[in-house]
Amino acid sequence: MVTNLNGKIVFITGASSGIGEACALACAAAGANIIMAARRSEKLQKLAVRIQAEFKAQTLSLQLDITDPVAVSEAFAALPHEWSNIDILINNAGVALTKDHLNETSITDIHTMINTNLNGLIYVTKCVLPNMLDKNNGHIINIGSTAGHIPYAGGSIYCATKAAIIAFSDALKKDLLGTALRVSHISPGMVKTELSIVRFKGDQAKADAVYANTDPLLAVDIAETVLFCITRPAHVNISEITVYPTTQVSPAIVHRRNMS
Ligand code: NAP
């Protein structure tokens, strides 16, 4: 039996843009109610209005910085009772903050990437697990990256955080063996989102160049992949999925149309 999302509670980190926003829309369209976490609350409010209007799904917006372990645990402790029974966690929030080599990468950017992509993901997972274990039901989706499988120059920290998510997901699955909980790890290739504009600190030309003359994935492509994972029957765990656009075969090998 395919898992039905009607009335399920899905907690999504980084729901304010890109893949997280697309996951919120896809899950709401499939009947779930969504807890949407991110730092930009105004973006979450707009998304909440859209989800209510288009899908009549319920949402709870949480302004939350997942790099702060105290804030994360307080946010979970303060969840209204009707939102506390989380069925699916989508660990999606993440940042790439530079394409510079390590010697030119600031300590601040290093800390922010590790604290968001890895530590934050772990803090949120730790908060969601007790309830999932109590009811012996739950699904954790970790959004990694092809950068975690194939590291590239200029991505030492970002790639390291994403490689760590592979190990974390695998070990967590082993921790949970014998329970009904599921862990899936999804590695997207190039997706057109705000990731690049954030990476290049607002330099639109550099961000546009990432997607120039090629056909990147769209956020909805990854949301549909997530939806596939979370709607499999209870005995099926999609352990790993890697998704590239047709025009990409590894993080650094992208086919670009000749515009001359
Ligand atoms: P995006 O549009 O920039 O979205 C990133 C999301 O993370 C935003 O909603 C942002 O929200 C949230 N976020 C960042 N720092 C946060 C923090 N400290 N606390 C809470 N939320 C935080 O980029 P995206 O491409 O959708 O990225 C989503 C995930 O996909 C990331 O893990 C990324 O590494 C992964 N990924 C992306 C690509 C790609 O090519 N785009 C490829 C592979 C993997 P606020 O700024 O509002 O907090």
GROMACS .gro file of C-alpha atoms and ligand atoms in nm:
model
  308
    1MET     CA    1   0.000   0.000   0.000
    2VAL     CA    2   0.139   0.337  -0.101
    3THR     CA    3   0.172   0.565   0.203
    4ASN     CA    4  -0.097   0.832   0.200
    5LEU     CA    5   0.008   1.179   0.316
    6ASN     CA    6  -0.342   1.294   0.413
    7GLY     CA    7  -0.321   1.458   0.755
    8LYS     CA    8   0.047   1.367   0.802
    9ILE     CA    9   0.274   1.626   0.960
   10VAL     CA   10   0.585   1.709   0.760
   11PHE     CA   11   0.861   1.923   0.915
   12ILE     CA   12   1.077   2.097   0.651
   13THR     CA   13   1.393   2.295   0.727
   14GLY     CA   14   1.482   2.567   0.478
   15ALA     CA   15   1.123   2.595   0.353
   16SER     CA   16   1.159   2.963   0.265
   17SER     CA   17   1.305   2.903  -0.083
   18GLY     CA   18   1.425   2.657  -0.344
   19ILE     CA   19   1.397   2.284  -0.275
   20GLY     CA   20   1.242   2.329   0.071
   21GLU     CA   21   0.969   2.555  -0.062
   22ALA     CA   22   0.899   2.311  -0.346
   23CYS     CA   23   0.880   2.025  -0.093
   24ALA     CA   24   0.629   2.224   0.115
   25LEU     CA   25   0.409   2.278  -0.192
   26ALA     CA   26   0.437   1.915  -0.307
   27CYS     CA   27   0.359   1.772   0.037
   28ALA     CA   28   0.068   2.013   0.089
   29ALA     CA   29  -0.069   1.918  -0.254
   30ALA     CA   30  -0.052   1.554  -0.142
   31GLY     CA   31  -0.261   1.629   0.166
   32ALA     CA   32   0.002   1.682   0.437
   33ASN     CA   33   0.016   1.962   0.693
   34ILE     CA   34   0.350   2.137   0.700
   35ILE     CA   35   0.578   2.283   0.966
   36MET     CA   36   0.799   2.523   0.773
   37ALA     CA   37   1.124   2.634   0.936
   38ALA     CA   38   1.372   2.898   0.817
   39ARG     CA   39   1.521   3.229   0.927
   40ARG     CA   40   1.320   3.451   0.685
   41SER     CA   41   0.976   3.453   0.842
   42GLU     CA   42   0.824   3.688   0.584
   43LYS     CA   43   0.895   3.433   0.310
   44LEU     CA   44   0.736   3.160   0.520
   45GLN     CA   45   0.427   3.375   0.579
   46LYS     CA   46   0.382   3.427   0.204
   47LEU     CA   47   0.422   3.055   0.141
   48ALA     CA   48   0.171   2.977   0.416
   49VAL     CA   49  -0.088   3.201   0.249
   50ARG     CA   50  -0.025   3.033  -0.088
   51ILE     CA   51  -0.051   2.682   0.057
   52GLN     CA   52  -0.373   2.765   0.238
   53ALA     CA   53  -0.524   2.917  -0.078
   54GLU     CA   54  -0.413   2.646  -0.320
   55PHE     CA   55  -0.435   2.328  -0.113
   56LYS     CA   56  -0.630   2.414   0.204
   57ALA     CA   57  -0.347   2.249   0.397
   58GLN     CA   58  -0.254   2.370   0.744
   59THR     CA   59   0.090   2.519   0.803
   60LEU     CA   60   0.294   2.628   1.101
   61SER     CA   61   0.573   2.876   1.029
   62LEU     CA   62   0.876   2.863   1.257
   63GLN     CA   63   1.136   3.135   1.240
   64LEU     CA   64   1.436   2.924   1.331
   65ASP     CA   65   1.811   2.931   1.286
   66ILE     CA   66   1.908   2.564   1.291
   67THR     CA   67   2.270   2.645   1.376
   68ASP     CA   68   2.154   2.731   1.730
   69PRO     CA   69   2.101   2.405   1.922
   70VAL     CA   70   1.919   2.579   2.208
   71ALA     CA   71   1.680   2.754   1.968
   72VAL     CA   72   1.616   2.425   1.789
   73SER     CA   73   1.534   2.237   2.106
   74GLU     CA   74   1.319   2.524   2.238
   75ALA     CA   75   1.129   2.535   1.907
   76PHE     CA   76   1.048   2.165   1.934
   77ALA     CA   77   0.955   2.194   2.302
   78ALA     CA   78   0.719   2.483   2.217
   79LEU     CA   79   0.537   2.305   1.933
   80PRO     CA   80   0.161   2.319   1.988
   81HIS     CA   81   0.030   1.976   2.087
   82GLU     CA   82  -0.149   1.924   1.755
   83TRP     CA   83   0.181   1.978   1.569
   84SER     CA   84   0.407   1.769   1.791
   85ASN     CA   85   0.344   1.433   1.626
   86ILE     CA   86   0.581   1.471   1.330
   87ASP     CA   87   0.560   1.195   1.069
   88ILE     CA   88   0.824   1.311   0.821
   89LEU     CA   89   1.131   1.531   0.864
   90ILE     CA   90   1.288   1.682   0.553
   91ASN     CA   91   1.637   1.799   0.652
   92ASN     CA   92   1.686   2.039   0.364
   93ALA     CA   93   1.833   2.368   0.494
   94GLY     CA   94   2.185   2.421   0.367
   95VAL     CA   95   2.430   2.677   0.239
   96ALA     CA   96   2.730   2.689   0.009
   97LEU     CA   97   2.912   3.010   0.084
   98THR     CA   98   3.209   3.024  -0.148
   99LYS     CA   99   3.378   2.878  -0.453
  100ASP     CA  100   3.719   2.990  -0.321
  101HIS     CA  101   3.999   2.754  -0.231
  102LEU     CA  102   4.041   2.680   0.139
  103ASN     CA  103   4.325   2.928   0.193
  104GLU     CA  104   4.089   3.207   0.080
  105THR     CA  105   3.784   3.084   0.271
  106SER     CA  106   3.697   3.272   0.590
  107ILE     CA  107   3.660   3.098   0.923
  108THR     CA  108   3.314   3.254   0.949
  109ASP     CA  109   3.203   3.091   0.624
  110ILE     CA  110   3.359   2.760   0.730
  111HIS     CA  111   3.168   2.765   1.059
  112THR     CA  112   2.841   2.869   0.896
  113MET     CA  113   2.854   2.587   0.639
  114ILE     CA  114   2.942   2.320   0.895
  115ASN     CA  115   2.696   2.453   1.152
  116THR     CA  116   2.409   2.470   0.902
  117ASN     CA  117   2.462   2.174   0.671
  118LEU     CA  118   2.581   1.924   0.929
  119ASN     CA  119   2.537   2.035   1.290
  120GLY     CA  120   2.195   2.194   1.230
  121LEU     CA  121   2.074   1.884   1.050
  122ILE     CA  122   2.188   1.674   1.345
  123TYR     CA  123   2.024   1.903   1.605
  124VAL     CA  124   1.690   1.887   1.425
  125THR     CA  125   1.712   1.511   1.376
  126LYS     CA  126   1.787   1.460   1.746
  127CYS     CA  127   1.478   1.662   1.840
  128VAL     CA  128   1.247   1.473   1.609
  129LEU     CA  129   1.364   1.121   1.697
  130PRO     CA  130   1.216   1.067   2.047
  131ASN     CA  131   0.857   1.107   1.929
  132MET     CA  132   0.919   0.897   1.617
  133LEU     CA  133   1.075   0.623   1.831
  134ASP     CA  134   0.787   0.637   2.083
  135LYS     CA  135   0.530   0.574   1.812
  136ASN     CA  136   0.767   0.351   1.610
  137ASN     CA  137   0.688   0.543   1.292
  138GLY     CA  138   0.863   0.817   1.100
  139HIS     CA  139   1.069   0.902   0.795
  140ILE     CA  140   1.377   1.125   0.784
  141ILE     CA  141   1.486   1.264   0.449
  142ASN     CA  142   1.836   1.409   0.436
  143ILE     CA  143   1.915   1.637   0.143
  144GLY     CA  144   2.283   1.590   0.062
  145SER     CA  145   2.446   1.670  -0.269
  146THR     CA  146   2.644   1.511  -0.548
  147ALA     CA  147   2.920   1.730  -0.399
  148GLY     CA  148   2.926   1.484  -0.109
  149HIS     CA  149   3.008   1.199  -0.346
  150ILE     CA  150   3.244   1.381  -0.583
  151PRO     CA  151   3.429   1.672  -0.420
  152TYR     CA  152   3.560   1.960  -0.631
  153ALA     CA  153   3.816   2.238  -0.596
  154GLY     CA  154   3.664   2.541  -0.429
  155GLY     CA  155   3.416   2.325  -0.241
  156SER     CA  156   3.628   2.173   0.035
  157ILE     CA  157   3.397   2.266   0.322
  158TYR     CA  158   3.065   2.236   0.139
  159CYS     CA  159   3.167   1.897  -0.006
  160ALA     CA  160   3.292   1.782   0.335
  161THR     CA  161   2.959   1.869   0.500
  162LYS     CA  162   2.769   1.682   0.230
  163ALA     CA  163   3.001   1.380   0.253
  164ALA     CA  164   2.941   1.378   0.628
  165ILE     CA  165   2.567   1.358   0.563
  166ILE     CA  166   2.626   1.033   0.372
  167ALA     CA  167   2.799   0.882   0.677
  168PHE     CA  168   2.542   1.029   0.917
  169SER     CA  169   2.247   0.893   0.718
  170ASP     CA  170   2.405   0.551   0.692
  171ALA     CA  171   2.491   0.527   1.061
  172LEU     CA  172   2.146   0.654   1.160
  173LYS     CA  173   1.985   0.383   0.948
  174LYS     CA  174   2.196   0.130   1.137
  175ASP     CA  175   2.098   0.286   1.473
  176LEU     CA  176   1.734   0.248   1.374
  177LEU     CA  177   1.747  -0.106   1.239
  178GLY     CA  178   1.472  -0.308   1.403
  179THR     CA  179   1.239  -0.009   1.427
  180ALA     CA  180   0.988   0.099   1.161
  181LEU     CA  181   1.167   0.431   1.110
  182ARG     CA  182   1.311   0.509   0.767
  183VAL     CA  183   1.604   0.727   0.658
  184SER     CA  184   1.652   0.835   0.298
  185HIS     CA  185   1.944   1.032   0.158
  186ILE     CA  186   1.894   1.233  -0.160
  187SER     CA  187   2.183   1.380  -0.356
  188PRO     CA  188   2.081   1.644  -0.609
  189GLY     CA  189   2.308   1.767  -0.884
  190MET     CA  190   2.271   2.123  -1.010
  191VAL     CA  191   1.934   2.277  -0.917
  192LYS     CA  192   1.834   2.632  -1.006
  193THR     CA  193   1.759   2.793  -0.669
  194GLU     CA  194   1.890   3.074  -0.449
  195LEU     CA  195   2.191   2.855  -0.357
  196SER     CA  196   2.421   3.027  -0.608
  197ILE     CA  197   2.319   3.384  -0.529
  198VAL     CA  198   2.385   3.306  -0.163
  199ARG     CA  199   2.713   3.134  -0.254
  200PHE     CA  200   2.835   3.438  -0.449
  201LYS     CA  201   2.705   3.679  -0.185
  202GLY     CA  202   2.460   3.861  -0.408
  203ASP     CA  203   2.673   3.869  -0.726
  204GLN     CA  204   2.394   3.802  -0.977
  205ALA     CA  205   2.627   3.768  -1.278
  206LYS     CA  206   2.829   3.493  -1.108
  207ALA     CA  207   2.510   3.317  -0.997
  208ASP     CA  208   2.359   3.337  -1.347
  209ALA     CA  209   2.679   3.194  -1.498
  210VAL     CA  210   2.626   2.871  -1.302
  211TYR     CA  211   2.307   2.801  -1.497
  212ALA     CA  212   2.406   2.965  -1.828
  213ASN     CA  213   2.351   2.771  -2.152
  214THR     CA  214   2.249   2.455  -1.973
  215ASP     CA  215   1.931   2.304  -1.830
  216PRO     CA  216   1.961   2.261  -1.454
  217LEU     CA  217   1.714   2.070  -1.242
  218LEU     CA  218   1.429   2.271  -1.094
  219ALA     CA  219   1.341   2.261  -0.725
  220VAL     CA  220   1.020   2.077  -0.810
  221ASP     CA  221   1.223   1.788  -0.957
  222ILE     CA  222   1.378   1.724  -0.616
  223ALA     CA  223   1.046   1.777  -0.439
  224GLU     CA  224   0.894   1.505  -0.661
  225THR     CA  225   1.185   1.275  -0.570
  226VAL     CA  226   1.120   1.340  -0.200
  227LEU     CA  227   0.750   1.276  -0.254
  228PHE     CA  228   0.833   0.941  -0.417
  229CYS     CA  229   1.044   0.838  -0.116
  230ILE     CA  230   0.785   0.934   0.145
  231THR     CA  231   0.492   0.770  -0.030
  232ARG     CA  232   0.642   0.421  -0.061
  233PRO     CA  233   0.478   0.141   0.140
  234ALA     CA  234   0.593   0.112   0.502
  235HIS     CA  235   0.824  -0.184   0.430
  236VAL     CA  236   1.015   0.006   0.156
  237ASN     CA  237   1.300   0.242   0.240
  238ILE     CA  238   1.451   0.431  -0.054
  239SER     CA  239   1.796   0.449   0.093
  240GLU     CA  240   1.982   0.661  -0.162
  241ILE     CA  241   1.888   0.859  -0.469
  242THR     CA  242   2.118   1.068  -0.687
  243VAL     CA  243   1.950   1.305  -0.933
  244TYR     CA  244   2.137   1.495  -1.203
  245PRO     CA  245   2.003   1.709  -1.483
  246THR     CA  246   2.054   1.537  -1.817
  247THR     CA  247   2.319   1.798  -1.897
  248GLN     CA  248   2.539   1.711  -1.596
  249VAL     CA  249   2.735   1.396  -1.513
  250SER     CA  250   2.935   1.511  -1.209
  251PRO     CA  251   2.944   1.836  -1.010
  252ALA     CA  252   3.211   1.984  -1.236
  253ILE     CA  253   3.116   1.825  -1.570
  254VAL     CA  254   2.827   2.013  -1.727
  255HIS     CA  255   2.730   2.028  -2.093
  256ARG     CA  256   2.675   2.387  -2.207
  257ARG     CA  257   2.524   2.484  -2.541
  258ASN     CA  258   2.767   2.664  -2.772
  259MET     CA  259   2.614   3.012  -2.804
  260SER     CA  260   2.856   3.141  -3.073
  261NAP     P1  261   1.822   2.786  -0.130
  261NAP     O1  262   1.713   2.825  -0.224
  261NAP     O2  263   1.929   2.885  -0.100
  261NAP     O3  264   1.756   2.734   0.005
  261NAP     C1  265   1.830   2.716   0.123
  261NAP     C2  266   1.732   2.714   0.239
  261NAP     O4  267   1.807   2.689   0.359
  261NAP     C3  268   1.661   2.847   0.256
  261NAP     O5  269   1.525   2.821   0.279
  261NAP     C4  270   1.725   2.906   0.379
  261NAP     O6  271   1.629   2.983   0.451
  261NAP     C5  272   1.761   2.780   0.458
  261NAP     N1  273   1.865   2.805   0.558
  261NAP     C6  274   1.993   2.845   0.537
  261NAP     N2  275   2.055   2.863   0.654
  261NAP     C7  276   1.965   2.832   0.753
  261NAP     C8  277   1.969   2.831   0.894
  261NAP     N3  278   2.080   2.866   0.961
  261NAP     N4  279   1.858   2.796   0.961
  261NAP     C9  280   1.746   2.763   0.895
  261NAP     N5  281   1.734   2.761   0.761
  261NAP    C10  282   1.844   2.796   0.691
  261NAP     O7  283   1.899   2.657  -0.183
  261NAP     P2  284   1.849   2.511  -0.225
  261NAP     O8  285   1.924   2.476  -0.345
  261NAP     O9  286   1.702   2.500  -0.222
  261NAP    O10  287   1.913   2.427  -0.106
  261NAP    C11  288   1.841   2.330  -0.032
  261NAP    C12  289   1.933   2.213  -0.003
  261NAP    O11  290   1.967   2.149  -0.126
  261NAP    C13  291   2.065   2.251   0.062
  261NAP    O12  292   2.096   2.158   0.163
  261NAP    C14  293   2.165   2.241  -0.052
  261NAP    O13  294   2.295   2.212  -0.006
  261NAP    C15  295   2.104   2.125  -0.128
  261NAP     N6  296   2.150   2.115  -0.267
  261NAP    C16  297   2.129   2.215  -0.355
  261NAP    C17  298   2.179   2.203  -0.486
  261NAP    C18  299   2.161   2.311  -0.588
  261NAP    O14  300   2.225   2.305  -0.694
  261NAP     N7  301   2.077   2.411  -0.566
  261NAP    C19  302   2.246   2.087  -0.524
  261NAP    C20  303   2.264   1.986  -0.431
  261NAP    C21  304   2.215   2.000  -0.303
  261NAP     P3  305   1.659   3.121   0.528
  261NAP    O15  306   1.765   3.193   0.452
  261NAP    O16  307   1.526   3.188   0.525
  261NAP    O17  308   1.699   3.077   0.665
   0.00000   0.00000   0.00000
